[in-house]
Structure formats: structure tokens, C-alpha cells
PDB file of C-alpha atoms and ligand atoms in Angstrom:
ATOM      1  CA  UNK A1391       2.058 166.934 102.346  1.00  0.00           C
ATOM      2  CA  UNK A1392       2.034 163.505 104.197  1.00  0.00           C
ATOM      3  CA  UNK A1393      -1.859 162.778 105.276  1.00  0.00           C
ATOM      4  CA  UNK A1394      -0.796 161.726 108.829  1.00  0.00           C
ATOM      5  CA  UNK A1395       1.677 164.704 109.854  1.00  0.00           C
ATOM      6  CA  UNK A1396      -1.512 166.915 108.692  1.00  0.00           C
ATOM      7  CA  UNK A1397      -4.008 164.379 111.152  1.00  0.00           C
ATOM      8  CA  UNK A1398      -1.374 165.427 113.865  1.00  0.00           C
ATOM      9  CA  UNK A1399      -1.291 168.724 113.511  1.00  0.00           C
ATOM     10  CA  UNK A1400      -4.538 169.185 113.568  1.00  0.00           C
ATOM     11  CA  UNK A1401      -5.288 166.879 116.757  1.00  0.00           C
ATOM     12  CA  UNK A1402      -2.331 169.143 118.373  1.00  0.00           C
ATOM     13  CA  UNK A1403      -4.480 172.234 117.352  1.00  0.00           C
ATOM     14  CA  UNK A1404      -7.622 170.664 119.090  1.00  0.00           C
ATOM     15  CA  UNK A1405      -5.841 169.747 121.899  1.00  0.00           C
ATOM     16  CA  UNK A1406      -5.185 173.575 122.505  1.00  0.00           C
ATOM     17  CA  UNK A1407      -8.530 174.693 122.384  1.00  0.00           C
ATOM     18  CA  UNK A1408      -9.900 172.233 124.519  1.00  0.00           C
ATOM     19  CA  UNK A1409      -6.974 173.761 127.153  1.00  0.00           C
ATOM     20  CA  UNK A1410      -8.425 176.985 126.284  1.00  0.00           C
ATOM     21  CA  UNK A1411     -11.909 176.438 125.939  1.00  0.00           C
ATOM     22  CA  UNK A1412     -12.878 173.767 128.417  1.00  0.00           C
ATOM     23  CA  UNK A1413     -10.070 174.151 130.906  1.00  0.00           C
ATOM     24  CA  UNK A1414      -9.105 178.022 131.582  1.00  0.00           C
ATOM     25  CA  UNK A1415     -11.998 179.537 130.708  1.00  0.00           C
ATOM     26  CA  UNK A1416     -13.678 177.095 133.626  1.00  0.00           C
ATOM     27  CA  UNK A1417     -10.831 178.070 136.079  1.00  0.00           C
ATOM     28  CA  UNK A1418      -8.256 175.650 135.957  1.00  0.00           C
ATOM     29  CA  UNK A1419      -4.733 177.387 137.063  1.00  0.00           C
ATOM     30  CA  UNK A1420      -2.394 174.915 137.819  1.00  0.00           C
ATOM     31  CA  UNK A1421       0.156 174.939 135.800  1.00  0.00           C
ATOM     32  CA  UNK A1422       1.010 171.438 135.696  1.00  0.00           C
ATOM     33  CA  UNK A1423      -2.198 170.040 134.805  1.00  0.00           C
ATOM     34  CA  UNK A1424      -2.208 172.624 132.119  1.00  0.00           C
ATOM     35  CA  UNK A1425       1.217 171.043 130.348  1.00  0.00           C
ATOM     36  CA  UNK A1426      -0.350 167.767 130.936  1.00  0.00           C
ATOM     37  CA  UNK A1427      -3.813 168.534 128.898  1.00  0.00           C
ATOM     38  CA  UNK A1428      -1.306 170.220 126.339  1.00  0.00           C
ATOM     39  CA  UNK A1429       0.937 167.272 126.280  1.00  0.00           C
ATOM     40  CA  UNK A1430      -0.568 163.847 126.375  1.00  0.00           C
ATOM     41  CA  UNK A1431      -2.619 162.896 123.083  1.00  0.00           C
ATOM     42  CA  UNK A1432      -5.844 162.028 123.956  1.00  0.00           C
ATOM     43  CA  UNK A1433      -6.920 160.536 120.555  1.00  0.00           C
ATOM     44  CA  UNK A1434      -4.429 157.606 121.453  1.00  0.00           C
ATOM     45  CA  UNK A1435      -6.406 156.715 124.322  1.00  0.00           C
ATOM     46  CA  UNK A1436     -10.094 157.038 122.540  1.00  0.00           C
ATOM     47  CA  UNK A1437     -11.258 153.572 120.674  1.00  0.00           C
ATOM     48  CA  UNK A1438      -9.823 154.214 116.734  1.00  0.00           C
ATOM     49  CA  UNK A1439     -13.398 155.018 115.307  1.00  0.00           C
ATOM     50  CA  UNK A1440     -13.729 157.739 117.779  1.00  0.00           C
ATOM     51  CA  UNK A1441     -10.848 159.803 117.394  1.00  0.00           C
ATOM     52  CA  UNK A1442     -12.088 162.321 115.569  1.00  0.00           C
ATOM     53  CA  UNK A1443     -14.193 163.211 118.854  1.00  0.00           C
ATOM     54  CA  UNK A1444     -11.070 162.788 121.226  1.00  0.00           C
ATOM     55  CA  UNK A1445     -11.232 166.275 121.759  1.00  0.00           C
ATOM     56  CA  UNK A1446     -15.235 166.857 122.824  1.00  0.00           C
ATOM     57  CA  UNK A1447     -15.754 168.274 125.692  1.00  0.00           C
ATOM     58  CA  UNK A1448     -17.603 165.185 126.722  1.00  0.00           C
ATOM     59  CA  UNK A1449     -16.817 161.683 128.257  1.00  0.00           C
ATOM     60  CA  UNK A1450     -15.930 158.634 125.283  1.00  0.00           C
ATOM     61  CA  UNK A1451     -16.950 155.173 125.618  1.00  0.00           C
ATOM     62  CA  UNK A1452     -14.271 152.849 125.740  1.00  0.00           C
ATOM     63  CA  UNK A1453     -14.206 148.631 125.562  1.00  0.00           C
ATOM     64  CA  UNK A1454     -15.895 146.968 128.674  1.00  0.00           C
ATOM     65  CA  UNK A1455     -19.151 149.306 128.934  1.00  0.00           C
ATOM     66  CA  UNK A1456     -16.873 152.159 130.204  1.00  0.00           C
ATOM     67  CA  UNK A1457     -15.749 155.535 129.614  1.00  0.00           C
ATOM     68  CA  UNK A1458     -13.430 158.025 129.777  1.00  0.00           C
ATOM     69  CA  UNK A1459     -13.902 160.959 131.631  1.00  0.00           C
ATOM     70  CA  UNK A1460     -14.656 164.259 130.230  1.00  0.00           C
ATOM     71  CA  UNK A1461     -11.504 166.169 130.399  1.00  0.00           C
ATOM     72  CA  UNK A1462     -12.757 169.157 132.472  1.00  0.00           C
ATOM     73  CA  UNK A1463     -13.509 166.625 135.121  1.00  0.00           C
ATOM     74  CA  UNK A1464     -10.540 164.995 135.042  1.00  0.00           C
ATOM     75  CA  UNK A1465      -8.241 168.970 135.456  1.00  0.00           C
ATOM     76  CA  UNK A1466     -10.591 169.295 138.370  1.00  0.00           C
ATOM     77  CA  UNK A1467      -9.867 165.955 140.217  1.00  0.00           C
ATOM     78  CA  UNK A1468      -6.086 166.638 139.267  1.00  0.00           C
ATOM     79  CA  UNK A1469      -6.312 170.408 140.692  1.00  0.00           C
ATOM     80  CA  UNK A1470      -7.503 169.405 143.599  1.00  0.00           C
ATOM     81  CA  UNK A1471      -4.788 166.456 144.467  1.00  0.00           C
ATOM     82  CA  UNK A1472      -2.209 169.370 144.637  1.00  0.00           C
ATOM     83  CA  UNK A1473       0.566 167.492 142.736  1.00  0.00           C
ATOM     84  CA  UNK A1474       4.129 167.747 142.969  1.00  0.00           C
ATOM     85  CA  UNK A1475       6.550 166.785 140.450  1.00  0.00           C
ATOM     86  CA  UNK A1476       8.561 163.890 143.351  1.00  0.00           C
ATOM     87  CA  UNK A1477       4.836 162.463 144.338  1.00  0.00           C
ATOM     88  CA  UNK A1478       3.947 158.888 143.913  1.00  0.00           C
ATOM     89  CA  UNK A1479       0.238 158.152 142.991  1.00  0.00           C
ATOM     90  CA  UNK A1480      -1.845 155.507 143.290  1.00  0.00           C
ATOM     91  CA  UNK A1481      -4.966 155.744 140.681  1.00  0.00           C
ATOM     92  CA  UNK A1482      -8.085 153.465 141.051  1.00  0.00           C
ATOM     93  CA  UNK A1483      -9.967 152.733 137.744  1.00  0.00           C
ATOM     94  CA  UNK A1484      -7.166 152.850 134.885  1.00  0.00           C
ATOM     95  CA  UNK A1485     -10.076 152.834 132.126  1.00  0.00           C
ATOM     96  CA  UNK A1486      -7.817 153.551 128.856  1.00  0.00           C
ATOM     97  CA  UNK A1487      -5.224 155.012 130.815  1.00  0.00           C
ATOM     98  CA  UNK A1488      -5.966 158.714 129.605  1.00  0.00           C
ATOM     99  CA  UNK A1489      -5.830 159.822 133.473  1.00  0.00           C
ATOM    100  CA  UNK A1490      -2.517 157.834 134.084  1.00  0.00           C
ATOM    101  CA  UNK A1491      -0.936 159.080 131.389  1.00  0.00           C
ATOM    102  CA  UNK A1492      -1.868 163.032 132.667  1.00  0.00           C
ATOM    103  CA  UNK A1493      -0.688 161.625 136.148  1.00  0.00           C
ATOM    104  CA  UNK A1494       2.892 160.482 134.561  1.00  0.00           C
ATOM    105  CA  UNK A1495       3.550 163.578 132.998  1.00  0.00           C
ATOM    106  CA  UNK A1496       2.982 165.794 136.460  1.00  0.00           C
ATOM    107  CA  UNK A1497       4.593 163.324 139.021  1.00  0.00           C
ATOM    108  CA  UNK A1498       7.312 160.704 139.680  1.00  0.00           C
ATOM    109  CA  UNK A1499       5.899 157.634 140.024  1.00  0.00           C
ATOM    110  CA  UNK A1500       2.023 156.584 138.777  1.00  0.00           C
ATOM    111  CA  UNK A1501       0.536 153.296 140.002  1.00  0.00           C
ATOM    112  CA  UNK A1502      -2.883 152.719 138.668  1.00  0.00           C
ATOM    113  CA  UNK A1503      -5.358 149.519 139.358  1.00  0.00           C
ATOM    114  CA  UNK A1504      -8.450 148.231 136.954  1.00  0.00           C
ATOM    115  CA  UNK A1505     -10.246 145.720 137.596  1.00  0.00           C
ATOM    116  CA  UNK A1506     -11.546 144.865 133.794  1.00  0.00           C
ATOM    117  CA  UNK A1507      -8.323 142.431 132.250  1.00  0.00           C
ATOM    118  CA  UNK A1508      -9.650 143.992 128.861  1.00  0.00           C
ATOM    119  CA  UNK A1509      -9.012 147.144 129.910  1.00  0.00           C
ATOM    120  CA  UNK A1510      -5.235 146.843 131.336  1.00  0.00           C
ATOM    121  CA  UNK A1511      -4.284 145.421 128.219  1.00  0.00           C
ATOM    122  CA  UNK A1512      -6.220 148.306 126.363  1.00  0.00           C
ATOM    123  CA  UNK A1513      -4.593 150.865 128.496  1.00  0.00           C
ATOM    124  CA  UNK A1514      -0.348 149.290 128.671  1.00  0.00           C
ATOM    125  CA  UNK A1515      -0.751 149.271 124.753  1.00  0.00           C
ATOM    126  CA  UNK A1516      -1.729 152.734 124.694  1.00  0.00           C
ATOM    127  CA  UNK A1517       0.603 154.062 127.499  1.00  0.00           C
ATOM    128  CA  UNK A1518       3.796 152.576 125.502  1.00  0.00           C
ATOM    129  CA  UNK A1519       2.438 153.489 122.362  1.00  0.00           C
ATOM    130  CA  UNK A1520       3.042 157.195 123.943  1.00  0.00           C
ATOM    131  CA  UNK A1521       6.388 156.206 125.727  1.00  0.00           C
ATOM    132  CA  UNK A1522       5.394 156.621 129.358  1.00  0.00           C
ATOM    133  CA  UNK A1523       7.740 154.617 131.145  1.00  0.00           C
ATOM    134  CA  UNK A1524       6.726 156.091 135.251  1.00  0.00           C
ATOM    135  CA  UNK A1525       3.532 154.216 134.953  1.00  0.00           C
ATOM    136  CA  UNK A1526       2.716 150.233 136.466  1.00  0.00           C
ATOM    137  CA  UNK A1527      -0.900 149.093 135.794  1.00  0.00           C
ATOM    138  CA  UNK A1528      -2.120 146.307 138.369  1.00  0.00           C
ATOM    139  CA  UNK A1529      -5.107 143.592 137.631  1.00  0.00           C
ATOM    140  CA  UNK A1530      -6.575 143.835 140.508  1.00  0.00           C
ATOM    141  CA  UNK A1531      -9.780 145.654 142.888  1.00  0.00           C
ATOM    142  CA  UNK A1532      -8.680 149.043 143.322  1.00  0.00           C
ATOM    143  CA  UNK A1533     -10.984 149.634 146.415  1.00  0.00           C
ATOM    144  CA  UNK A1534      -8.224 148.309 148.395  1.00  0.00           C
ATOM    145  CA  UNK A1535      -5.652 150.135 147.007  1.00  0.00           C
ATOM    146  CA  UNK A1536      -2.049 148.838 145.963  1.00  0.00           C
ATOM    147  CA  UNK A1537      -0.364 148.202 149.358  1.00  0.00           C
ATOM    148  CA  UNK A1538       2.502 147.598 147.890  1.00  0.00           C
ATOM    149  CA  UNK A1539       3.534 150.489 147.279  1.00  0.00           C
ATOM    150  CA  UNK A1540       2.061 152.002 149.652  1.00  0.00           C
ATOM    151  CA  UNK A1541       1.687 155.130 151.156  1.00  0.00           C
ATOM    152  CA  UNK A1542       1.047 157.406 148.239  1.00  0.00           C
ATOM    153  CA  UNK A1543       1.129 161.291 148.779  1.00  0.00           C
ATOM    154  CA  UNK A1544      -2.409 161.076 146.440  1.00  0.00           C
ATOM    155  CA  UNK A1545      -4.517 158.800 145.199  1.00  0.00           C
ATOM    156  CA  UNK A1546      -7.757 159.327 142.245  1.00  0.00           C
ATOM    157  CA  UNK A1547     -10.572 157.213 142.416  1.00  0.00           C
ATOM    158  CA  UNK A1548     -11.643 157.181 138.822  1.00  0.00           C
ATOM    159  CA  UNK A1549     -14.871 155.410 139.396  1.00  0.00           C
ATOM    160  CA  UNK A1550     -17.818 156.130 141.863  1.00  0.00           C
ATOM    161  CA  UNK A1551     -18.089 154.427 145.323  1.00  0.00           C
ATOM    162  CA  UNK A1552     -20.898 154.496 147.898  1.00  0.00           C
ATOM    163  CA  UNK A1553     -18.258 156.108 150.364  1.00  0.00           C
ATOM    164  CA  UNK A1554     -14.330 156.886 150.745  1.00  0.00           C
ATOM    165  CA  UNK A1555     -12.770 153.227 151.398  1.00  0.00           C
ATOM    166  CA  UNK A1556     -11.211 152.688 154.188  1.00  0.00           C
ATOM    167  CA  UNK A1557      -8.114 150.724 152.840  1.00  0.00           C
ATOM    168  CA  UNK A1558      -7.448 153.755 150.479  1.00  0.00           C
ATOM    169  CA  UNK A1559      -7.587 156.728 153.208  1.00  0.00           C
ATOM    170  CA  UNK A1560      -4.996 154.119 154.786  1.00  0.00           C
ATOM    171  CA  UNK A1561      -2.745 154.455 151.781  1.00  0.00           C
ATOM    172  CA  UNK A1562      -2.251 158.224 152.340  1.00  0.00           C
ATOM    173  CA  UNK A1563       1.018 159.629 153.773  1.00  0.00           C
ATOM    174  CA  UNK A1564       0.372 162.109 156.831  1.00  0.00           C
ATOM    175  CA  UNK A1565      -1.136 165.028 154.326  1.00  0.00           C
ATOM    176  CA  UNK A1566      -2.027 162.960 151.777  1.00  0.00           C
ATOM    177  CA  UNK A1567      -4.716 164.065 149.473  1.00  0.00           C
ATOM    178  CA  UNK A1568      -7.632 161.537 148.171  1.00  0.00           C
ATOM    179  CA  UNK A1569     -10.266 162.675 145.286  1.00  0.00           C
ATOM    180  CA  UNK A1570     -13.156 160.415 144.930  1.00  0.00           C
ATOM    181  CA  UNK A1571     -16.416 160.303 143.863  1.00  0.00           C
ATOM    182  CA  UNK A1572     -19.282 159.301 146.650  1.00  0.00           C
ATOM    183  CA  UNK A1573     -22.966 158.221 146.355  1.00  0.00           C
ATOM    184  CA  UNK A1574     -25.545 156.976 147.217  1.00  0.00           C
ATOM    185  CA  UNK A1575     -26.494 156.023 144.061  1.00  0.00           C
ATOM    186  CA  UNK A1576     -24.841 154.035 141.144  1.00  0.00           C
ATOM    187  CA  UNK A1577     -24.438 156.794 138.362  1.00  0.00           C
ATOM    188  CA  UNK A1578     -24.398 160.048 140.658  1.00  0.00           C
ATOM    189  CA  UNK A1579     -22.217 161.124 142.925  1.00  0.00           C
ATOM    190  CA  UNK A1580     -20.196 164.218 144.579  1.00  0.00           C
ATOM    191  CA  UNK A1581     -16.683 164.625 144.572  1.00  0.00           C
ATOM    192  CA  UNK A1582     -15.266 164.282 147.803  1.00  0.00           C
ATOM    193  CA  UNK A1583     -11.696 165.811 149.271  1.00  0.00           C
ATOM    194  CA  UNK A1584     -10.067 163.621 151.666  1.00  0.00           C
ATOM    195  CA  UNK A1585      -7.235 164.994 153.181  1.00  0.00           C
ATOM    196  CA  UNK A1586      -5.174 162.893 155.817  1.00  0.00           C
ATOM    197  CA  UNK A1587      -4.139 164.856 158.738  1.00  0.00           C
ATOM    198  CA  UNK A1588      -2.683 162.743 161.332  1.00  0.00           C
ATOM    199  CA  UNK A1589      -1.856 158.871 162.000  1.00  0.00           C
ATOM    200  CA  UNK A1590      -5.863 158.406 162.844  1.00  0.00           C
ATOM    201  CA  UNK A1591      -7.176 161.860 161.652  1.00  0.00           C
ATOM    202  CA  UNK A1592      -8.570 162.975 158.204  1.00  0.00           C
ATOM    203  CA  UNK A1593     -10.393 166.447 156.969  1.00  0.00           C
ATOM    204  CA  UNK A1594     -13.430 165.567 154.406  1.00  0.00           C
ATOM    205  CA  UNK A1595     -15.125 167.970 152.024  1.00  0.00           C
ATOM    206  CA  UNK A1596     -17.979 167.253 150.189  1.00  0.00           C
ATOM    207  CA  UNK A1597     -17.880 169.683 146.420  1.00  0.00           C
ATOM    208  CA  UNK A1598     -18.967 169.307 142.577  1.00  0.00           C
ATOM    209  CA  UNK A1599     -21.763 167.102 141.698  1.00  0.00           C
ATOM    210  CA  UNK A1600     -20.749 164.167 139.252  1.00  0.00           C
ATOM    211  CA  UNK A1601     -21.346 161.230 136.664  1.00  0.00           C
ATOM    212  CA  UNK A1602     -19.163 158.408 137.174  1.00  0.00           C
ATOM    213  CA  UNK A1603     -18.992 154.723 136.256  1.00  0.00           C
ATOM    214  CA  UNK A1604     -19.121 152.157 140.207  1.00  0.00           C
ATOM    215  CA  UNK A1605     -16.034 151.592 141.806  1.00  0.00           C
ATOM    216  CA  UNK A1606     -16.977 147.840 141.911  1.00  0.00           C
ATOM    217  CA  UNK A1607     -14.872 145.896 144.616  1.00  0.00           C
ATOM    218  CA  UNK A1608     -15.057 144.863 148.493  1.00  0.00           C
ATOM    219  CA  UNK A1609     -15.155 148.558 149.899  1.00  0.00           C
ATOM    220  CA  UNK A1610     -16.852 149.934 146.642  1.00  0.00           C
ATOM    221  CA  UNK A1611     -20.769 148.430 144.931  1.00  0.00           C
ATOM    222  CA  UNK A1612     -21.156 144.835 144.525  1.00  0.00           C
ATOM    223  CA  UNK A1613     -20.722 143.273 141.374  1.00  0.00           C
TER     224      UNK A1613
HETATM  225  N1  SAH B1335      -9.070 156.891 134.313  1.00  0.00           N
HETATM  226  C1  SAH B1335     -10.041 156.120 133.421  1.00  0.00           C
HETATM  227  C2  SAH B1335     -11.382 156.441 133.662  1.00  0.00           C
HETATM  228  C3  SAH B1335     -12.188 155.308 133.526  1.00  0.00           C
HETATM  229  S1  SAH B1335     -13.771 154.653 134.297  1.00  0.00           S
HETATM  230  C4  SAH B1335     -10.121 156.743 131.958  1.00  0.00           C
HETATM  231  O1  SAH B1335      -8.690 157.765 132.391  1.00  0.00           O
HETATM  232  O2  SAH B1335      -9.862 156.628 130.837  1.00  0.00           O
HETATM  233  C5  SAH B1335     -13.494 153.654 135.803  1.00  0.00           C
HETATM  234  C6  SAH B1335     -13.259 152.691 135.739  1.00  0.00           C
HETATM  235  O3  SAH B1335     -12.953 152.114 136.807  1.00  0.00           O
HETATM  236  C7  SAH B1335     -13.082 151.665 134.620  1.00  0.00           C
HETATM  237  O4  SAH B1335     -12.137 151.102 133.606  1.00  0.00           O
HETATM  238  C8  SAH B1335     -13.454 150.414 135.292  1.00  0.00           C
HETATM  239  O5  SAH B1335     -13.483 148.739 135.085  1.00  0.00           O
HETATM  240  C9  SAH B1335     -12.842 150.672 136.676  1.00  0.00           C
HETATM  241  N2  SAH B1335     -13.279 150.195 137.828  1.00  0.00           N
HETATM  242  C10 SAH B1335     -14.170 150.043 138.607  1.00  0.00           C
HETATM  243  N3  SAH B1335     -14.169 149.248 139.951  1.00  0.00           N
HETATM  244  C11 SAH B1335     -12.827 149.490 140.174  1.00  0.00           C
HETATM  245  C12 SAH B1335     -11.843 148.275 140.870  1.00  0.00           C
HETATM  246  N4  SAH B1335     -12.154 148.139 141.962  1.00  0.00           N
HETATM  247  N5  SAH B1335     -10.459 148.628 141.013  1.00  0.00           N
HETATM  248  C13 SAH B1335     -10.062 149.291 139.598  1.00  0.00           C
HETATM  249  N6  SAH B1335     -10.716 149.236 138.728  1.00  0.00           N
HETATM  250  C14 SAH B1335     -12.197 149.286 138.745  1.00  0.00           C
END
């Protein structure tokens, strides 16, 4: 038997276990979200020497001192966005590209912004390898969003901010949803769900505690 084929089968099994034990068992119910986690190979997005740990119930280090988030936390945030297949979505904090790859399975178009050039290259390479064609990666300060493609049906912020950036709220469609970790410390936040209810009105809910790397930018933390 071919070693590579064996390895891929074992990753597929671990992926199924992850979905059952880390996601379903903890209450993730959105079938599109679960299907995306069954499809996207997380081992492709972690550094090569950590492939064996790809399905652990934890964040893992990626280049630039950043992390690929814990699968459950990503699933929880994606579920809050109540995504539909026709949606156009903005992600802030591309990192490895894993969350963008998950989004690409669920919605029509994904725009993702990353401030570190090294990670822009890292994510683009991996998204191309797995054949993602509906994801666009931009190198810039995502605390300002990506105005050229706005408005978005949903926005996912994958880094922690001192407050909800005004630029991001304004890039939502009416009835659009934004999920972002917000906290007064650089390393601890609560998930905040923002819904745009009108041209100048928003509803905001504070949810579970999380620990993300900081959002560094004009409408985030200082360098
Ligand atoms: N979604 C990623 C998780 C990345 S961690 C994944 O699935 O792997 C958060 C990322 O946000 C880091 O890569 C960090 O460099 C990036 N980041 C921090 N501040 C940012 C900003 N203002 N704009 C864009 N990216 C930012």
C-alpha cells in the first residue's frame, strides 16, 4: 500500500472524529458548517512539522508568531454568522487560510485581509493547493475592512480588538452580521455578535470568553 494514501485516509478519519467529538458533541448544529469541517484538510494549513497534531482540540502555532484557531472556536463563530450559500463574506486575519477555506465551502465569495506579508503568501499557497477559487487574499490592515468589495453579508474577525471597529460595522449590509472577539486586554476577549438593523442602528450581544491574538491596526491595538 502507498504510504501517502494511507496517511490521507487516516487524516480523513481524524477529521470525522474531530467533527463528532469537538463540534457536534459541544452543540454545533449548522449542517453547512459541519460539512465544511469534514471537507477542508486542516493538516494542509498547519506547518508541516505539526501535521500529526492537525486534529487536536487546540490552537497551533503558525509563522509570524500567530496561531491557527481551535476548531471549535471557529465553528462556534461561523455558526453565529448564520451563513447562506449566496453570501459574500469578509474575514479579517487570514493567518493560515484555514477559516477562509472553511468559509469558501459555505458561501459564494470570501474576501480575507492579513497584515503580515509572510502569512499572505502562506495562506495563498495553501488555498491554491486545495483548489479554493472563491477566496481573495489582500495584504493590508483589516481593522479598516476591505471597502472596495463592501458591503458584506457577514464579517468574521479572527483577532481580538479593544472595541468593534466602526469601519467594519459600516461595511455590513442591513441585517448583516459581524462576529468579533472584543476585550480590554490584548489576550482575552469575549465574542461579540453585531447585527446591523438599519442604516445607523446595530444590535450587539456579548457571548463566550475566548483568547485570540491581537488585532493590530488603525481601529484595533497599536503595534
Ligand atoms: N483565521 C486564521 C487565524 C489567524 S490568527 C486561521 O484560520 O489560521 C489572526 C491573524 O490576524 C494573524 O495572522 C494576524 O497577523 C492577523 N492580524 C492581526 N491584525 C490584523 C489586521 N489589522 N488586519 C489583518 N490581519 C490582522
